Amino acid sequence: MHIFYHPQKSSVNDVVTLDKEESQHCLKVLRHKKSDQVYFTNGMGERYLCRIVGDQPGAAQLEVLSIESFTRPFHIHIAIAPTKQPDRIEWFLEKVCELGVDEITFLECEHSVRTKLKLERAEKITISALKQSKNFIKAKLNGLVKLDELIQTSQEGRQNFVAIANQPIENYLIAKVKKHTSYLILIGPEGDFSAAEIDQAISRGFLPVSLGESVLRTETAGIVACHLLHVANQIPTP
């Protein structure tokens, strides 16, 4: 069954109106009609089973029949330096949103090669990936933040990691993860973080971790980090 996006909480029997783009996809592209049943998610952990009750062009109306809620027992925040080529960071966005990520912050570092981002396009990519993967939680996107500002923030109970190349195997990320908590992992630009940035992060309590033996591109490192955090939380406790 097809799923659409509507960013608000609703109750059973509510009638919601999809925006123009979602309505066109529902009525014109997929050719849904009145009385058809579809889903929408609000990206806040809820999926709604609905019946189409209005099929005006650009304003599809859905009546909520039932609600399914979802909570993830851990929170993933990836802070990553944007790549020089926009398509590579867009590929990263798509894939981590398919895997499941809660928050993404774009970093400005000493070795950064991009200082401007099109957040509107990034939002569209996250929504598309949310629907395609049938996830219930949409990633929160934050614009460019200086690394030294981000690492000053603290959150009780959160594990903080900084991914660094050429780390010993005992620092493999999956071995350092505590299950069912919040995580912030820093992913540097091509050429990695500077030595001063690494020292600063470690001095603020960030654990240096490895993502494996290979030297990864920035966007690949972000995807691998997201996947490893999921795997670490799915491994049965001995």
PDB file of C-alpha atoms in Angstrom:
ATOM      1  CA  MET A   1       0.000   0.000   0.000  1.00  0.00           C
ATOM      2  CA  HIS A   2       1.331   3.445  -0.901  1.00  0.00           C
ATOM      3  CA  ILE A   3       2.515   5.834   1.804  1.00  0.00           C
ATOM      4  CA  PHE A   4       2.495   9.634   1.736  1.00  0.00           C
ATOM      5  CA  TYR A   5       3.907  12.366   3.966  1.00  0.00           C
ATOM      6  CA  HIS A   6       1.913  14.860   6.013  1.00  0.00           C
ATOM      7  CA  PRO A   7       3.855  16.576   8.828  1.00  0.00           C
ATOM      8  CA  GLN A   8       1.313  16.786  11.631  1.00  0.00           C
ATOM      9  CA  LYS A   9      -0.182  14.608  14.346  1.00  0.00           C
ATOM     10  CA  SER A  10      -3.744  13.447  13.755  1.00  0.00           C
ATOM     11  CA  SER A  11      -6.433  11.395  15.483  1.00  0.00           C
ATOM     12  CA  VAL A  12      -8.833   8.715  14.283  1.00  0.00           C
ATOM     13  CA  ASN A  13     -11.680  10.246  12.199  1.00  0.00           C
ATOM     14  CA  ASP A  14      -9.650  13.381  11.432  1.00  0.00           C
ATOM     15  CA  VAL A  15      -9.644  14.477   7.796  1.00  0.00           C
ATOM     16  CA  VAL A  16      -6.274  15.751   6.579  1.00  0.00           C
ATOM     17  CA  THR A  17      -5.361  17.404   3.298  1.00  0.00           C
ATOM     18  CA  LEU A  18      -2.144  16.448   1.553  1.00  0.00           C
ATOM     19  CA  ASP A  19      -0.058  19.245   0.057  1.00  0.00           C
ATOM     20  CA  LYS A  20      -0.101  19.899  -3.677  1.00  0.00           C
ATOM     21  CA  GLU A  21       2.905  17.718  -4.505  1.00  0.00           C
ATOM     22  CA  GLU A  22       1.747  14.734  -2.449  1.00  0.00           C
ATOM     23  CA  SER A  23      -1.808  15.130  -3.764  1.00  0.00           C
ATOM     24  CA  GLN A  24      -0.637  15.108  -7.360  1.00  0.00           C
ATOM     25  CA  HIS A  25       1.426  11.985  -6.730  1.00  0.00           C
ATOM     26  CA  CYS A  26      -1.547  10.307  -5.065  1.00  0.00           C
ATOM     27  CA  LEU A  27      -4.267  11.234  -7.556  1.00  0.00           C
ATOM     28  CA  LYS A  28      -2.501  11.822 -10.866  1.00  0.00           C
ATOM     29  CA  VAL A  29       0.568   9.580 -10.791  1.00  0.00           C
ATOM     30  CA  LEU A  30      -0.756   6.626  -8.778  1.00  0.00           C
ATOM     31  CA  ARG A  31      -4.367   7.209  -9.928  1.00  0.00           C
ATOM     32  CA  HIS A  32      -5.950   6.687  -6.528  1.00  0.00           C
ATOM     33  CA  LYS A  33      -9.657   7.451  -6.218  1.00  0.00           C
ATOM     34  CA  LYS A  34     -12.210   8.075  -3.501  1.00  0.00           C
ATOM     35  CA  SER A  35     -12.598   5.171  -1.056  1.00  0.00           C
ATOM     36  CA  ASP A  36      -9.092   3.833  -1.785  1.00  0.00           C
ATOM     37  CA  GLN A  37      -7.073   3.108   1.334  1.00  0.00           C
ATOM     38  CA  VAL A  38      -3.570   4.552   1.698  1.00  0.00           C
ATOM     39  CA  TYR A  39      -1.082   5.378   4.436  1.00  0.00           C
ATOM     40  CA  PHE A  40       0.592   8.590   5.443  1.00  0.00           C
ATOM     41  CA  THR A  41       3.314   9.206   8.008  1.00  0.00           C
ATOM     42  CA  ASN A  42       4.022  12.412   9.873  1.00  0.00           C
ATOM     43  CA  GLY A  43       7.719  11.578  10.269  1.00  0.00           C
ATOM     44  CA  MET A  44       7.298  11.724  14.054  1.00  0.00           C
ATOM     45  CA  GLY A  45       6.922   8.013  14.682  1.00  0.00           C
ATOM     46  CA  GLU A  46       3.346   7.528  13.497  1.00  0.00           C
ATOM     47  CA  ARG A  47       1.785   5.923  10.448  1.00  0.00           C
ATOM     48  CA  TYR A  48      -1.887   6.439   9.615  1.00  0.00           C
ATOM     49  CA  LEU A  49      -4.189   4.125   7.691  1.00  0.00           C
ATOM     50  CA  CYS A  50      -6.611   6.327   5.778  1.00  0.00           C
ATOM     51  CA  ARG A  51      -9.443   6.326   3.277  1.00  0.00           C
ATOM     52  CA  ILE A  52      -9.493   8.891   0.482  1.00  0.00           C
ATOM     53  CA  VAL A  53     -12.611  11.037   0.946  1.00  0.00           C
ATOM     54  CA  GLY A  54     -11.743  13.978  -1.309  1.00  0.00           C
ATOM     55  CA  ASP A  55     -10.061  13.923  -4.710  1.00  0.00           C
ATOM     56  CA  GLN A  56      -9.881  17.572  -5.703  1.00  0.00           C
ATOM     57  CA  PRO A  57      -6.753  18.243  -7.820  1.00  0.00           C
ATOM     58  CA  GLY A  58      -3.914  19.389  -5.590  1.00  0.00           C
ATOM     59  CA  ALA A  59      -5.860  18.750  -2.367  1.00  0.00           C
ATOM     60  CA  ALA A  60      -6.376  15.050  -1.683  1.00  0.00           C
ATOM     61  CA  GLN A  61      -8.308  14.541   1.554  1.00  0.00           C
ATOM     62  CA  LEU A  62      -7.744  11.503   3.757  1.00  0.00           C
ATOM     63  CA  GLU A  63      -9.865  10.287   6.663  1.00  0.00           C
ATOM     64  CA  VAL A  64      -7.820   8.632   9.413  1.00  0.00           C
ATOM     65  CA  LEU A  65      -8.995   5.085  10.166  1.00  0.00           C
ATOM     66  CA  SER A  66      -6.276   3.843  12.512  1.00  0.00           C
ATOM     67  CA  ILE A  67      -2.866   4.822  13.871  1.00  0.00           C
ATOM     68  CA  GLU A  68       0.312   2.804  14.293  1.00  0.00           C
ATOM     69  CA  SER A  69       3.091   4.200  16.511  1.00  0.00           C
ATOM     70  CA  PHE A  70       6.785   3.418  16.433  1.00  0.00           C
ATOM     71  CA  THR A  71       9.626   4.294  18.790  1.00  0.00           C
ATOM     72  CA  ARG A  72      13.303   3.568  18.249  1.00  0.00           C
ATOM     73  CA  PRO A  73      15.130   2.685  21.493  1.00  0.00           C
ATOM     74  CA  PHE A  74      18.187   4.691  20.445  1.00  0.00           C
ATOM     75  CA  HIS A  75      18.904   8.051  18.810  1.00  0.00           C
ATOM     76  CA  ILE A  76      21.445   8.556  16.014  1.00  0.00           C
ATOM     77  CA  HIS A  77      22.871  12.002  15.290  1.00  0.00           C
ATOM     78  CA  ILE A  78      25.443  12.158  12.482  1.00  0.00           C
ATOM     79  CA  ALA A  79      27.501  15.324  12.079  1.00  0.00           C
ATOM     80  CA  ILE A  80      29.230  15.275   8.703  1.00  0.00           C
ATOM     81  CA  ALA A  81      31.283  17.633   6.550  1.00  0.00           C
ATOM     82  CA  PRO A  82      29.565  18.169   3.161  1.00  0.00           C
ATOM     83  CA  THR A  83      31.384  16.800   0.132  1.00  0.00           C
ATOM     84  CA  LYS A  84      32.566  18.957  -2.755  1.00  0.00           C
ATOM     85  CA  GLN A  85      30.188  17.244  -5.196  1.00  0.00           C
ATOM     86  CA  PRO A  86      26.556  17.778  -4.100  1.00  0.00           C
ATOM     87  CA  ASP A  87      25.398  14.435  -5.510  1.00  0.00           C
ATOM     88  CA  ARG A  88      27.649  12.532  -3.105  1.00  0.00           C
ATOM     89  CA  ILE A  89      26.231  14.130   0.045  1.00  0.00           C
ATOM     90  CA  GLU A  90      22.734  13.701  -1.400  1.00  0.00           C
ATOM     91  CA  TRP A  91      23.457   9.988  -1.827  1.00  0.00           C
ATOM     92  CA  PHE A  92      24.556   9.892   1.828  1.00  0.00           C
ATOM     93  CA  LEU A  93      21.312  11.581   2.894  1.00  0.00           C
ATOM     94  CA  GLU A  94      19.176   9.135   0.965  1.00  0.00           C
ATOM     95  CA  LYS A  95      20.900   6.030   2.305  1.00  0.00           C
ATOM     96  CA  VAL A  96      21.114   6.978   5.994  1.00  0.00           C
ATOM     97  CA  CYS A  97      17.453   8.006   5.928  1.00  0.00           C
ATOM     98  CA  GLU A  98      16.612   4.597   4.493  1.00  0.00           C
ATOM     99  CA  LEU A  99      18.613   2.941   7.278  1.00  0.00           C
ATOM    100  CA  GLY A 100      17.098   5.186   9.942  1.00  0.00           C
ATOM    101  CA  VAL A 101      18.722   8.302  11.378  1.00  0.00           C
ATOM    102  CA  ASP A 102      17.251  10.848  13.774  1.00  0.00           C
ATOM    103  CA  GLU A 103      19.349  13.949  13.179  1.00  0.00           C
ATOM    104  CA  ILE A 104      21.944  15.176  10.686  1.00  0.00           C
ATOM    105  CA  THR A 105      24.166  18.209  11.177  1.00  0.00           C
ATOM    106  CA  PHE A 106      26.467  19.539   8.472  1.00  0.00           C
ATOM    107  CA  LEU A 107      29.923  20.446   9.762  1.00  0.00           C
ATOM    108  CA  GLU A 108      32.252  23.279   8.890  1.00  0.00           C
ATOM    109  CA  CYS A 109      35.836  22.151   9.572  1.00  0.00           C
ATOM    110  CA  GLU A 110      39.367  23.302   8.803  1.00  0.00           C
ATOM    111  CA  HIS A 111      39.510  21.081   5.710  1.00  0.00           C
ATOM    112  CA  SER A 112      35.932  21.722   4.552  1.00  0.00           C
ATOM    113  CA  VAL A 113      35.452  22.214   0.812  1.00  0.00           C
ATOM    114  CA  ARG A 114      31.819  23.407   0.909  1.00  0.00           C
ATOM    115  CA  THR A 115      30.344  26.209   2.987  1.00  0.00           C
ATOM    116  CA  LYS A 116      26.890  26.449   1.362  1.00  0.00           C
ATOM    117  CA  LEU A 117      24.026  23.958   1.299  1.00  0.00           C
ATOM    118  CA  LYS A 118      20.570  23.741  -0.251  1.00  0.00           C
ATOM    119  CA  LEU A 119      18.587  22.573   2.761  1.00  0.00           C
ATOM    120  CA  GLU A 120      15.296  22.690   0.847  1.00  0.00           C
ATOM    121  CA  ARG A 121      16.557  20.040  -1.569  1.00  0.00           C
ATOM    122  CA  ALA A 122      17.995  18.037   1.332  1.00  0.00           C
ATOM    123  CA  GLU A 123      14.554  18.059   2.991  1.00  0.00           C
ATOM    124  CA  LYS A 124      12.943  16.660  -0.158  1.00  0.00           C
ATOM    125  CA  ILE A 125      15.509  13.862  -0.269  1.00  0.00           C
ATOM    126  CA  THR A 126      14.842  12.903   3.359  1.00  0.00           C
ATOM    127  CA  ILE A 127      11.075  12.832   2.780  1.00  0.00           C
ATOM    128  CA  SER A 128      11.441  10.706  -0.348  1.00  0.00           C
ATOM    129  CA  ALA A 129      13.718   8.245   1.475  1.00  0.00           C
ATOM    130  CA  LEU A 130      11.332   8.165   4.445  1.00  0.00           C
ATOM    131  CA  LYS A 131       8.449   7.073   2.231  1.00  0.00           C
ATOM    132  CA  GLN A 132      10.486   4.652   0.130  1.00  0.00           C
ATOM    133  CA  SER A 133      11.878   2.833   3.173  1.00  0.00           C
ATOM    134  CA  LYS A 134       8.558   2.952   5.060  1.00  0.00           C
ATOM    135  CA  ASN A 135      10.259   4.405   8.108  1.00  0.00           C
ATOM    136  CA  PHE A 136       8.187   6.413  10.574  1.00  0.00           C
ATOM    137  CA  ILE A 137      10.846   8.863  11.797  1.00  0.00           C
ATOM    138  CA  LYS A 138      12.058  11.683   9.568  1.00  0.00           C
ATOM    139  CA  ALA A 139      15.575  12.975  10.140  1.00  0.00           C
ATOM    140  CA  LYS A 140      15.939  16.471  11.553  1.00  0.00           C
ATOM    141  CA  LEU A 141      18.318  18.477   9.348  1.00  0.00           C
ATOM    142  CA  ASN A 142      20.580  21.189  10.740  1.00  0.00           C
ATOM    143  CA  GLY A 143      22.461  23.681   8.590  1.00  0.00           C
ATOM    144  CA  LEU A 144      26.198  24.253   8.675  1.00  0.00           C
ATOM    145  CA  VAL A 145      27.644  24.395  12.190  1.00  0.00           C
ATOM    146  CA  LYS A 146      31.261  24.995  13.117  1.00  0.00           C
ATOM    147  CA  LEU A 147      32.868  21.904  14.606  1.00  0.00           C
ATOM    148  CA  ASP A 148      34.129  23.704  17.702  1.00  0.00           C
ATOM    149  CA  GLU A 149      30.587  24.936  18.431  1.00  0.00           C
ATOM    150  CA  LEU A 150      29.022  21.505  18.077  1.00  0.00           C
ATOM    151  CA  ILE A 151      31.442  19.692  20.355  1.00  0.00           C
ATOM    152  CA  GLN A 152      30.744  22.197  23.116  1.00  0.00           C
ATOM    153  CA  THR A 153      27.178  20.902  23.369  1.00  0.00           C
ATOM    154  CA  SER A 154      26.457  18.191  25.873  1.00  0.00           C
ATOM    155  CA  GLN A 155      23.611  15.769  26.440  1.00  0.00           C
ATOM    156  CA  GLU A 156      23.306  13.555  29.469  1.00  0.00           C
ATOM    157  CA  GLY A 157      23.760   9.888  28.654  1.00  0.00           C
ATOM    158  CA  ARG A 158      24.846  10.479  25.049  1.00  0.00           C
ATOM    159  CA  GLN A 159      27.829   8.626  23.613  1.00  0.00           C
ATOM    160  CA  ASN A 160      30.061  10.897  21.549  1.00  0.00           C
ATOM    161  CA  PHE A 161      32.336   9.484  18.839  1.00  0.00           C
ATOM    162  CA  VAL A 162      34.789  10.930  16.345  1.00  0.00           C
ATOM    163  CA  ALA A 163      35.585   8.691  13.369  1.00  0.00           C
ATOM    164  CA  ILE A 164      39.295   8.750  12.536  1.00  0.00           C
ATOM    165  CA  ALA A 165      41.276   6.817   9.936  1.00  0.00           C
ATOM    166  CA  ASN A 166      44.046   4.415  10.998  1.00  0.00           C
ATOM    167  CA  GLN A 167      42.622   3.645  14.420  1.00  0.00           C
ATOM    168  CA  PRO A 168      43.569   0.329  16.096  1.00  0.00           C
ATOM    169  CA  ILE A 169      41.066  -2.502  15.734  1.00  0.00           C
ATOM    170  CA  GLU A 170      40.163  -2.327  19.430  1.00  0.00           C
ATOM    171  CA  ASN A 171      38.638   1.084  18.677  1.00  0.00           C
ATOM    172  CA  TYR A 172      36.192  -0.373  16.148  1.00  0.00           C
ATOM    173  CA  LEU A 173      32.920   1.547  16.558  1.00  0.00           C
ATOM    174  CA  ILE A 174      30.685  -1.467  17.022  1.00  0.00           C
ATOM    175  CA  ALA A 175      32.789  -2.574  20.019  1.00  0.00           C
ATOM    176  CA  LYS A 176      32.357   0.783  21.772  1.00  0.00           C
ATOM    177  CA  VAL A 177      28.594   1.184  21.473  1.00  0.00           C
ATOM    178  CA  LYS A 178      26.385   1.013  24.547  1.00  0.00           C
ATOM    179  CA  LYS A 179      22.964  -0.224  23.505  1.00  0.00           C
ATOM    180  CA  HIS A 180      19.749   1.786  23.647  1.00  0.00           C
ATOM    181  CA  THR A 181      21.081   5.281  24.177  1.00  0.00           C
ATOM    182  CA  SER A 182      21.826   8.428  22.152  1.00  0.00           C
ATOM    183  CA  TYR A 183      24.822   8.764  19.839  1.00  0.00           C
ATOM    184  CA  LEU A 184      26.603  11.652  18.177  1.00  0.00           C
ATOM    185  CA  ILE A 185      29.298  10.692  15.682  1.00  0.00           C
ATOM    186  CA  LEU A 186      31.530  13.147  13.836  1.00  0.00           C
ATOM    187  CA  ILE A 187      32.492  12.393  10.221  1.00  0.00           C
ATOM    188  CA  GLY A 188      35.232  14.581   8.765  1.00  0.00           C
ATOM    189  CA  PRO A 189      35.825  15.924   5.251  1.00  0.00           C
ATOM    190  CA  GLU A 190      38.074  14.401   2.613  1.00  0.00           C
ATOM    191  CA  GLY A 191      41.496  14.541   4.224  1.00  0.00           C
ATOM    192  CA  ASP A 192      39.956  13.968   7.671  1.00  0.00           C
ATOM    193  CA  PHE A 193      39.826  16.324  10.624  1.00  0.00           C
ATOM    194  CA  SER A 194      42.951  18.300  11.458  1.00  0.00           C
ATOM    195  CA  ALA A 195      45.108  17.113  14.352  1.00  0.00           C
ATOM    196  CA  ALA A 196      43.966  20.120  16.387  1.00  0.00           C
ATOM    197  CA  GLU A 197      40.290  19.297  15.759  1.00  0.00           C
ATOM    198  CA  ILE A 198      40.804  15.675  16.790  1.00  0.00           C
ATOM    199  CA  ASP A 199      42.573  16.741  19.982  1.00  0.00           C
ATOM    200  CA  GLN A 200      39.800  19.216  20.739  1.00  0.00           C
ATOM    201  CA  ALA A 201      37.078  16.604  20.252  1.00  0.00           C
ATOM    202  CA  ILE A 202      38.870  14.054  22.426  1.00  0.00           C
ATOM    203  CA  SER A 203      39.399  16.673  25.140  1.00  0.00           C
ATOM    204  CA  ARG A 204      35.609  17.198  25.143  1.00  0.00           C
ATOM    205  CA  GLY A 205      34.981  13.501  25.759  1.00  0.00           C
ATOM    206  CA  PHE A 206      34.579  12.201  22.203  1.00  0.00           C
ATOM    207  CA  LEU A 207      35.857   8.646  21.763  1.00  0.00           C
ATOM    208  CA  PRO A 208      38.102   8.102  18.715  1.00  0.00           C
ATOM    209  CA  VAL A 209      36.697   5.182  16.714  1.00  0.00           C
ATOM    210  CA  SER A 210      37.451   3.182  13.589  1.00  0.00           C
ATOM    211  CA  LEU A 211      34.917   2.317  10.884  1.00  0.00           C
ATOM    212  CA  GLY A 212      37.080  -0.510   9.528  1.00  0.00           C
ATOM    213  CA  GLU A 213      40.405  -1.109   7.830  1.00  0.00           C
ATOM    214  CA  SER A 214      39.592   0.660   4.554  1.00  0.00           C
ATOM    215  CA  VAL A 215      39.971   4.399   4.010  1.00  0.00           C
ATOM    216  CA  LEU A 216      36.422   5.535   3.255  1.00  0.00           C
ATOM    217  CA  ARG A 217      35.067   8.536   1.416  1.00  0.00           C
ATOM    218  CA  THR A 218      33.156  10.974   3.603  1.00  0.00           C
ATOM    219  CA  GLU A 219      29.704   9.924   2.412  1.00  0.00           C
ATOM    220  CA  THR A 220      30.564   6.218   2.698  1.00  0.00           C
ATOM    221  CA  ALA A 221      31.869   6.726   6.236  1.00  0.00           C
ATOM    222  CA  GLY A 222      28.591   8.354   7.255  1.00  0.00           C
ATOM    223  CA  ILE A 223      26.551   5.453   5.895  1.00  0.00           C
ATOM    224  CA  VAL A 224      28.815   2.838   7.497  1.00  0.00           C
ATOM    225  CA  ALA A 225      28.635   4.621  10.866  1.00  0.00           C
ATOM    226  CA  CYS A 226      24.833   4.683  10.732  1.00  0.00           C
ATOM    227  CA  HIS A 227      24.676   1.003   9.813  1.00  0.00           C
ATOM    228  CA  LEU A 228      27.108  -0.046  12.556  1.00  0.00           C
ATOM    229  CA  LEU A 229      25.099   1.809  15.199  1.00  0.00           C
ATOM    230  CA  HIS A 230      21.980  -0.058  14.089  1.00  0.00           C
ATOM    231  CA  VAL A 231      23.784  -3.409  14.064  1.00  0.00           C
ATOM    232  CA  ALA A 232      25.257  -2.819  17.521  1.00  0.00           C
ATOM    233  CA  ASN A 233      21.757  -2.274  18.894  1.00  0.00           C
ATOM    234  CA  GLN A 234      20.384  -5.402  17.211  1.00  0.00           C
ATOM    235  CA  ILE A 235      23.040  -7.845  18.438  1.00  0.00           C
ATOM    236  CA  PRO A 236      21.495 -10.020  21.184  1.00  0.00           C
ATOM    237  CA  THR A 237      22.943  -9.457  24.635  1.00  0.00           C
ATOM    238  CA  PRO A 238      24.922 -12.558  25.729  1.00  0.00           C
TER     239      PRO A 238
END
